[in-house]
mmCIF file of C-alpha atoms in Angstrom:
data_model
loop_
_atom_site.group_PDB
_atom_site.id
_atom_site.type_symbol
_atom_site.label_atom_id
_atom_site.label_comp_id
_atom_site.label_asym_id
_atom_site.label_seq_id
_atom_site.Cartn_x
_atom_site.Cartn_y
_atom_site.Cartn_z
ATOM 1 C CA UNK A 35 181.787 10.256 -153.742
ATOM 2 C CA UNK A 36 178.343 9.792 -155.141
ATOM 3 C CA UNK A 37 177.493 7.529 -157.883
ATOM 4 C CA UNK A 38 176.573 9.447 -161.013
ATOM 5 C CA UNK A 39 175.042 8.479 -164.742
ATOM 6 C CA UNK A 40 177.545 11.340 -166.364
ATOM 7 C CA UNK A 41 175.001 10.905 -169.488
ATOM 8 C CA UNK A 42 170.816 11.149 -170.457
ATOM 9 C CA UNK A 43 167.919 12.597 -171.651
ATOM 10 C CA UNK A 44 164.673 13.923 -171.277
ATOM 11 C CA UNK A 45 162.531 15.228 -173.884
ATOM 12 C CA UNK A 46 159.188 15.711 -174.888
ATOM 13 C CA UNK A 47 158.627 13.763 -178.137
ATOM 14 C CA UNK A 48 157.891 16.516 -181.167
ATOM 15 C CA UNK A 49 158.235 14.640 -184.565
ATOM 16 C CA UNK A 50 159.202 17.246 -186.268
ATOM 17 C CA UNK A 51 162.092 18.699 -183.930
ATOM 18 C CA UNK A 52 163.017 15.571 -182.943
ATOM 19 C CA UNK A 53 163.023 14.403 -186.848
ATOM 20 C CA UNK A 54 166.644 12.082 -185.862
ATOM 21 C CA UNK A 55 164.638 9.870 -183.630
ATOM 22 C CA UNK A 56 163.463 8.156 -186.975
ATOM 23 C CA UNK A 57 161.100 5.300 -187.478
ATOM 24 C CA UNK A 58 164.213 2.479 -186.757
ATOM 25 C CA UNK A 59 163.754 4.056 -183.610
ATOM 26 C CA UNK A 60 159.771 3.235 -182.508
ATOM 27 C CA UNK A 61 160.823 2.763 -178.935
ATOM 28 C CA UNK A 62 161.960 6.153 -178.010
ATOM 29 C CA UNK A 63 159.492 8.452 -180.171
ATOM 30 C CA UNK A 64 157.718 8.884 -176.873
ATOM 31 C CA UNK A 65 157.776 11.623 -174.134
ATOM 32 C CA UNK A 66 160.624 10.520 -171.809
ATOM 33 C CA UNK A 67 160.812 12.072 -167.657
ATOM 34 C CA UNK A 68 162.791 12.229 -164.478
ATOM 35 C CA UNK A 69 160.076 9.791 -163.499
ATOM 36 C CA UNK A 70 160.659 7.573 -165.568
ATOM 37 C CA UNK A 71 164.693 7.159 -164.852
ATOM 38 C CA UNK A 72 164.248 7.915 -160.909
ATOM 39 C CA UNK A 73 163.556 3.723 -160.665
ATOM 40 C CA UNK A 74 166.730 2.827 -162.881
ATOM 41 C CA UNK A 75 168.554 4.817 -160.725
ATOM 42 C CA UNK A 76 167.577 3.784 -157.789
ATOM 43 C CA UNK A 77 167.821 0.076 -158.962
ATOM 44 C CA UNK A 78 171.422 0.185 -160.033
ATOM 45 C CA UNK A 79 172.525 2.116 -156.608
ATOM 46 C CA UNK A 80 173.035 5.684 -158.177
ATOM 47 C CA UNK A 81 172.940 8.880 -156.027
ATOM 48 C CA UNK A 82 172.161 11.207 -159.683
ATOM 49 C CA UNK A 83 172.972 11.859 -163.111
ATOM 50 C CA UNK A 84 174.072 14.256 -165.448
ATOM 51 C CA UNK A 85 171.257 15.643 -168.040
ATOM 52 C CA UNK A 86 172.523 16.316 -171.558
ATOM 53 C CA UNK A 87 171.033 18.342 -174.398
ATOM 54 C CA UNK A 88 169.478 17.458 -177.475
ATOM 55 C CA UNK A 89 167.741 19.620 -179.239
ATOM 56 C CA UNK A 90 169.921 22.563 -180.061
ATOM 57 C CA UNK A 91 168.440 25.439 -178.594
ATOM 58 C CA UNK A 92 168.118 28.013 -175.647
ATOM 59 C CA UNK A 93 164.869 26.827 -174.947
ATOM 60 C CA UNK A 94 166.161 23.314 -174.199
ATOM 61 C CA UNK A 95 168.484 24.648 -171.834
ATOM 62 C CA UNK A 96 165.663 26.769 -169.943
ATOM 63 C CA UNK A 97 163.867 23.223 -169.981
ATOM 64 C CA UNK A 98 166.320 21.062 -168.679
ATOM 65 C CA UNK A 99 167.088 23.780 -165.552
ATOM 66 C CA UNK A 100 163.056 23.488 -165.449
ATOM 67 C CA UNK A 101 163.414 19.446 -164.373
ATOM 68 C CA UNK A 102 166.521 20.094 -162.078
ATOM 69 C CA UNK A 103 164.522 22.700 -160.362
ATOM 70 C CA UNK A 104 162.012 19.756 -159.696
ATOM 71 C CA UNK A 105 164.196 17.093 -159.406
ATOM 72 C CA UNK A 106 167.288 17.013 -157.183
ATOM 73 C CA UNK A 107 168.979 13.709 -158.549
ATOM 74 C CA UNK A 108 169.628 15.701 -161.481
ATOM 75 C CA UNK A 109 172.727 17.105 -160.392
ATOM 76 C CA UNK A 110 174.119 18.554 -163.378
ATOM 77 C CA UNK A 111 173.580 20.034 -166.952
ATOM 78 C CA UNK A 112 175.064 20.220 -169.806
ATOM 79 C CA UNK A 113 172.673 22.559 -171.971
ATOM 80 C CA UNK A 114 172.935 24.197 -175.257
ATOM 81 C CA UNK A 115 173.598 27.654 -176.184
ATOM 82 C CA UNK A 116 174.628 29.919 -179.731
ATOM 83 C CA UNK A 117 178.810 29.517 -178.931
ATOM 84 C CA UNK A 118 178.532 31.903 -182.270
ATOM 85 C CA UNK A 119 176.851 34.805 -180.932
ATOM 86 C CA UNK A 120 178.137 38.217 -181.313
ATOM 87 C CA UNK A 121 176.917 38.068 -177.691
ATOM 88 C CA UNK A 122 178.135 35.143 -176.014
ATOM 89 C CA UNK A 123 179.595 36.851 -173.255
ATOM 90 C CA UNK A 124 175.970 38.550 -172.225
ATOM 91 C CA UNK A 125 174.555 35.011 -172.711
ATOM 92 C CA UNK A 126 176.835 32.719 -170.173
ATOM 93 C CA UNK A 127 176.766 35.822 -167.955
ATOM 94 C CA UNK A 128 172.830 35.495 -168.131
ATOM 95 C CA UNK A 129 173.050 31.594 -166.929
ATOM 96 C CA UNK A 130 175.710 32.327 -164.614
ATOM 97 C CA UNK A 131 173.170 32.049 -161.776
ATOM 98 C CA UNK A 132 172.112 28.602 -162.824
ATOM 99 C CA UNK A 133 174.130 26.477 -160.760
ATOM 100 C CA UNK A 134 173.329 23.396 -161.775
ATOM 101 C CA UNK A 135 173.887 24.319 -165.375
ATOM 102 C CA UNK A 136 177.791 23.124 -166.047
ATOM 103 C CA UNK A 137 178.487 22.971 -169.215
ATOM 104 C CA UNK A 138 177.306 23.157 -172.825
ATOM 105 C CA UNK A 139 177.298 20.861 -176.119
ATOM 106 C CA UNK A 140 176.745 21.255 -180.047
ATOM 107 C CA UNK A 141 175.746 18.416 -181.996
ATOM 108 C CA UNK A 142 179.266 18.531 -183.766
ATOM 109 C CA UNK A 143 178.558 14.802 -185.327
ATOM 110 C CA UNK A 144 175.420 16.055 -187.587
ATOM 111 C CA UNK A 145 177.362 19.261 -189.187
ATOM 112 C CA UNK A 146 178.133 18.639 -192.802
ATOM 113 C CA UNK A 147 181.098 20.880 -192.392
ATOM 114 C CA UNK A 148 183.116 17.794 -190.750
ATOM 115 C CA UNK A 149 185.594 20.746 -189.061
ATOM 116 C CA UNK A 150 182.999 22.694 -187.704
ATOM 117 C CA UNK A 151 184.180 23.129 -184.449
ATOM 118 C CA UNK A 152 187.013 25.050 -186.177
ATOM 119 C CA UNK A 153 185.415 27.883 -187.310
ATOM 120 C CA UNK A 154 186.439 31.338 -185.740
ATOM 121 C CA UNK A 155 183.267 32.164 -184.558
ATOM 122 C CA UNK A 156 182.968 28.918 -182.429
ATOM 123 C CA UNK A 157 186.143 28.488 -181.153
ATOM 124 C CA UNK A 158 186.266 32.208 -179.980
ATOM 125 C CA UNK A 159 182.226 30.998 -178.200
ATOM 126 C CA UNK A 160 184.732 27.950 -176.846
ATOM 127 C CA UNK A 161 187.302 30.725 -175.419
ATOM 128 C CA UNK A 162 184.798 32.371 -173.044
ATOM 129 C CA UNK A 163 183.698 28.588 -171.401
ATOM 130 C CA UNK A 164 186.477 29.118 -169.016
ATOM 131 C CA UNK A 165 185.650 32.161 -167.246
ATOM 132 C CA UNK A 166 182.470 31.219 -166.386
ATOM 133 C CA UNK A 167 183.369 27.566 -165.255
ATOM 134 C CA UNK A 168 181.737 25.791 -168.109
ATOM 135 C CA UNK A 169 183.057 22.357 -169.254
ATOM 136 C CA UNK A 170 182.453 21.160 -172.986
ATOM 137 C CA UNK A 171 180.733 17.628 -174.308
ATOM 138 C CA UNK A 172 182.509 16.697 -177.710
ATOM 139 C CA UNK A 173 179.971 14.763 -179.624
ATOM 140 C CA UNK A 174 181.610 13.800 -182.861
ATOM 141 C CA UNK A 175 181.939 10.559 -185.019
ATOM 142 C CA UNK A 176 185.920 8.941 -185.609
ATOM 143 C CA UNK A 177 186.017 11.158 -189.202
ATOM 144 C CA UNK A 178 185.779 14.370 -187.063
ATOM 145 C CA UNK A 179 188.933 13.154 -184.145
ATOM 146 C CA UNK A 180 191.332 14.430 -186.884
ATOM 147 C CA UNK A 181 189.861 17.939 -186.656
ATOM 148 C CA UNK A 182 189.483 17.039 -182.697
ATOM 149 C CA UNK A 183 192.965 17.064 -181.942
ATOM 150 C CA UNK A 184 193.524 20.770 -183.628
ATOM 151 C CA UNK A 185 190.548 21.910 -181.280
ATOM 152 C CA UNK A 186 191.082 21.166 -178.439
ATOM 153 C CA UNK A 187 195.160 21.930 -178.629
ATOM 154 C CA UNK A 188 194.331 25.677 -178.557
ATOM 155 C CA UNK A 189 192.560 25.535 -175.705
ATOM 156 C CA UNK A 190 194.983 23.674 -172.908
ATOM 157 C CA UNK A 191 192.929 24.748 -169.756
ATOM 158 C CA UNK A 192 189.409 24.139 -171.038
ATOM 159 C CA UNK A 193 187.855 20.897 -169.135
ATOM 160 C CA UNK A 194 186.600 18.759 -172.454
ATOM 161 C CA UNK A 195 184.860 15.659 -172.307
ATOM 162 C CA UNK A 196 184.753 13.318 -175.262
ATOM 163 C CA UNK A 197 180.867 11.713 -175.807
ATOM 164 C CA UNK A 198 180.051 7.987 -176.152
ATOM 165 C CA UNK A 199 184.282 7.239 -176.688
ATOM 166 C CA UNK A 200 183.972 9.549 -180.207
ATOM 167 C CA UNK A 201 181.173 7.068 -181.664
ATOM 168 C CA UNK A 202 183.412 4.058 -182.976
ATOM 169 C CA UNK A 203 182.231 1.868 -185.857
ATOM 170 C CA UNK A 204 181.588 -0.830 -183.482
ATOM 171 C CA UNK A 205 179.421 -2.591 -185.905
ATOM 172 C CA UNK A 206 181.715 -3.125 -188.610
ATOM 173 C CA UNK A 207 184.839 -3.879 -186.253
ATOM 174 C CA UNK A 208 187.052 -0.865 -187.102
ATOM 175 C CA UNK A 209 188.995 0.130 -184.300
ATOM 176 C CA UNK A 210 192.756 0.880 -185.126
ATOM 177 C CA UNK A 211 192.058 4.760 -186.995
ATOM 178 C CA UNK A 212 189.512 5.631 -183.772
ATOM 179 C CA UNK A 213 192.394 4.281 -181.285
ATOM 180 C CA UNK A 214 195.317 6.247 -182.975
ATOM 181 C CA UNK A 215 193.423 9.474 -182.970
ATOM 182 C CA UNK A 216 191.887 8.409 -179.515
ATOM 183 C CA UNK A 217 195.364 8.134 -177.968
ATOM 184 C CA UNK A 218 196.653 10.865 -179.881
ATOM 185 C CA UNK A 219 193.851 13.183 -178.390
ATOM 186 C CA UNK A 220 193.800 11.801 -174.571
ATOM 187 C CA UNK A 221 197.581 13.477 -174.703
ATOM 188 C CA UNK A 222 195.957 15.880 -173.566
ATOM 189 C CA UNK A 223 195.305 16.100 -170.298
ATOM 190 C CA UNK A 224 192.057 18.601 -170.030
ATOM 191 C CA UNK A 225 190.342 16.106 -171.994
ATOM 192 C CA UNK A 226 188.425 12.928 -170.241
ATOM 193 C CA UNK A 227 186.242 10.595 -172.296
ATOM 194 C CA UNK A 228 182.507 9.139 -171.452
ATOM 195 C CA UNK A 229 182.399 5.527 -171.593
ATOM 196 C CA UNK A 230 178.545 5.728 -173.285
ATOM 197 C CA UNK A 231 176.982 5.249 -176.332
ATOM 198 C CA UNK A 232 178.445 2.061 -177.367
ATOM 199 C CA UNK A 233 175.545 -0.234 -177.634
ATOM 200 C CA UNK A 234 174.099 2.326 -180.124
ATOM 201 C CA UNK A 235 176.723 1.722 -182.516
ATOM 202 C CA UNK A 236 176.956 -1.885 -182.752
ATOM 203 C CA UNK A 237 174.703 -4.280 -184.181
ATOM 204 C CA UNK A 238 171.310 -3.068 -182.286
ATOM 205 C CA UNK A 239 169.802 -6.742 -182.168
ATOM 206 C CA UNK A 240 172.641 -8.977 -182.490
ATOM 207 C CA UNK A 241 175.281 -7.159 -180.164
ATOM 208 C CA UNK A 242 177.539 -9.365 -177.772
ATOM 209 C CA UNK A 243 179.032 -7.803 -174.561
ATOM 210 C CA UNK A 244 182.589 -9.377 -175.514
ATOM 211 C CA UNK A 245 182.351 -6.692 -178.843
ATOM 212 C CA UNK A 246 182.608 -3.854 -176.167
ATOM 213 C CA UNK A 247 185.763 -4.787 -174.841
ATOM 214 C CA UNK A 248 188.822 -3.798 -177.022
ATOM 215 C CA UNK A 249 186.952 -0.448 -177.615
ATOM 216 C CA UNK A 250 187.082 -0.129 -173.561
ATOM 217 C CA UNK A 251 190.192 -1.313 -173.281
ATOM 218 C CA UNK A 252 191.346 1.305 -175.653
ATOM 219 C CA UNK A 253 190.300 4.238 -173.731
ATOM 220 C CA UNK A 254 191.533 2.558 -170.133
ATOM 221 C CA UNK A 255 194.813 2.847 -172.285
ATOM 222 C CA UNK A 256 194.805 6.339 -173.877
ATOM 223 C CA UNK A 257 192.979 8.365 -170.823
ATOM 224 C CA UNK A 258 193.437 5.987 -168.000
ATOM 225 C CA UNK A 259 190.525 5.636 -165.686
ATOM 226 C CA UNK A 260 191.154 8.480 -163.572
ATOM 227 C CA UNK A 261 189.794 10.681 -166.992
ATOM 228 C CA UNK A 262 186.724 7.881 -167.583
ATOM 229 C CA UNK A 263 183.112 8.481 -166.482
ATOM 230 C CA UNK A 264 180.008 5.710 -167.068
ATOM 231 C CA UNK A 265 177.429 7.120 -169.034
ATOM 232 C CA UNK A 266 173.975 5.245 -169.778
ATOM 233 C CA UNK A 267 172.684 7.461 -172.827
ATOM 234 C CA UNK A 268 169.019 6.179 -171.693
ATOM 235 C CA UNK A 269 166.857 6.423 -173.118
ATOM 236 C CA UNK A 270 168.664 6.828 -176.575
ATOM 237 C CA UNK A 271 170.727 3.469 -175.136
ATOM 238 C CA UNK A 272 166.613 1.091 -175.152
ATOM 239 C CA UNK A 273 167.009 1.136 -179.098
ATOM 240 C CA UNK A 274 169.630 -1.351 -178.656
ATOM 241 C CA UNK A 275 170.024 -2.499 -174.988
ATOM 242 C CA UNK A 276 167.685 -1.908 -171.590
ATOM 243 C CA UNK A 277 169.247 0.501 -168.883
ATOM 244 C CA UNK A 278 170.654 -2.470 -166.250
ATOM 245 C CA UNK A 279 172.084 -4.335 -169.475
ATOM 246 C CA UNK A 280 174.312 -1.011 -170.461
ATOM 247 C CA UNK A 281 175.278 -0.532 -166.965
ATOM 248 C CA UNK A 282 176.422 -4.407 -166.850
ATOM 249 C CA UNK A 283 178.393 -3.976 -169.721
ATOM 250 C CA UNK A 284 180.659 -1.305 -168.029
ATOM 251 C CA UNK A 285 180.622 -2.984 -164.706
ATOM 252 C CA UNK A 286 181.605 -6.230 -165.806
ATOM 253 C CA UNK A 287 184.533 -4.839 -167.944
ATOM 254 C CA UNK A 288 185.660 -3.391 -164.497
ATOM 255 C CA UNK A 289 184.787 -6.156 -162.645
ATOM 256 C CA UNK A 290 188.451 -7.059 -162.052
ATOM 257 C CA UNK A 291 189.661 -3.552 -161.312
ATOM 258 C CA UNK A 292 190.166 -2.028 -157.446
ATOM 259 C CA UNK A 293 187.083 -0.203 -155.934
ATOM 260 C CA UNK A 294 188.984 2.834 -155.934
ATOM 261 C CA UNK A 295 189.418 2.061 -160.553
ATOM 262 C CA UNK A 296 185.855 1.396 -160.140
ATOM 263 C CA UNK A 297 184.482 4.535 -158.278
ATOM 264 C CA UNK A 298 186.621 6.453 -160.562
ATOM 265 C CA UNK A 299 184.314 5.470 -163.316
ATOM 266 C CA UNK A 300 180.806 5.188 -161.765
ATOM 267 C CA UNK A 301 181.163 8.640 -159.997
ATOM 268 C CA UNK A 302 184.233 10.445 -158.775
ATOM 269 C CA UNK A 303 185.809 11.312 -162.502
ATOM 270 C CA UNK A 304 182.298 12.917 -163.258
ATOM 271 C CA UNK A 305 181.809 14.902 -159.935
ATOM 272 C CA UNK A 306 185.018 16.517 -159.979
ATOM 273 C CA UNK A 307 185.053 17.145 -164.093
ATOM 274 C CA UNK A 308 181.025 18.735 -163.541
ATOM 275 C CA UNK A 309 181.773 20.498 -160.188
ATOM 276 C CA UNK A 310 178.377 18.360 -158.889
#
């Protein structure tokens, strides 16, 4: 199985579009490029990566299959599209072609209605995911799980994968609410989690690697690693930490585990969830 980064970006920096990369964020309010991860890749032994949305749009998605088109490490995306449109059928039919496209994501974590992904209208966008073949990133923070656990119970053969382990509040230590629903969600089996993200949400200059641990160890527990997949985040990950440091974080946790635990992790959970 190939190694794969189930997790990044690429944008072109727009201020106003990209208004959540704020100034606390300096590094990354720059235009970011396969070019520019090809090298981390390469330097950390893997074979591709899996592209995620950001900006919340059908143009975003055309852009992203734009780069893939260019650039073969790129061997799976995970775009954006209107899950609430009277015509969402027409629409997934119309990326069908698209290969490389294999799933979608909503920036569930910025919605003000904290149960968004409960709305009719979404959850009947969610329904038609299956037909086509499309998996589903869950990006949420630990006050949206609760809602989490409702959504994804009605749909029991949708492939879900939970973003950056749900977003715990690393920084300030909390951990026991974020395990509970955690476990409570990976009883699910059609739902794997992305270990990503973490570095983001601890203390951005005065993180430890040993912090990481009991929030790792919590998903080995609820998912198991044959439902965990390494994600960098990069280049939303250099606020906090440089590319080789995240990876080191996740490969040292595993250090101790078999090769087979280990490929789980750094490439076979993601190429079988994506279909890369």
């Amino acid at each position: 199985m190939p190694r794969i980064d189930a997790h990044q970006h690429f944008w072109k920096f727009d201020p106003v579009r990209d208004a959540w990369i704020d100034d606390s964020m300096k590094r990354i309010q720059r235009d970011f490029y396969p070019q520019d991860l090809k090298p981390l890749l390469d330097a950390n032994g893997f074979d591709g990566c899996v592209l995620v949305q950001t900006d919340q749009s059908e143009a975003e998605t055309e852009f992203l299959l734009s780069l893939a088109w260019q650039y073969h490490f790129i061997k799976g995306i995970v775009g954006w599209i209107n899950l609430e449109a009277d015509d969402i059928s027409e629409r997934l039919a119309g990326f069908a072609h698209n290969k490389v496209l294999k799933g979608f994501r909503h920036v569930l974590q910025g919605e003000k209605q904290r149960d968004y992904m409960l709305r009719p209208a979404f959850m009947r966008g969610i329904g038609e995911l299956q037909r086509f073949g499309y998996t589903y990133d869950i990006l949420v923070y630990p006050d949206q799980l609760q809602y989490v656990k409702k959504f994804v119970a009605a749909f029991p053969d949708q492939p879900f994968v939970i973003d950056h382990l749900a977003k715990p509040y690393i920084r300030n230590r909390d951990i026991e609410s974020w395990r509970n629903d955690m476990q409570a969600i990976a009883a699910f089996p059609n739902v794997s989690c992305k270990v990503s993200g973490m570095v983001t949400e601890a203390d951005w200059e005065m993180w430890k690697e040993q912090e990481f641990a009991p929030y790792i160890d919590a998903v080995v527990e609820a998912f198991g690693v044959q439902r965990l997949m390494f994600g960098s985040d990069w280049p939303v990950c250099l606020i906090a930490a440089e590319y080789q440091q995240v990876v080191d974080i996740v490969r040292n946790h595993f250090a101790s585990y078999t090769k087979s635990e280990q490929d789980l992790i750094f490439g076979t959970v993601a190429t079988r969830f994506y279909k890369l």
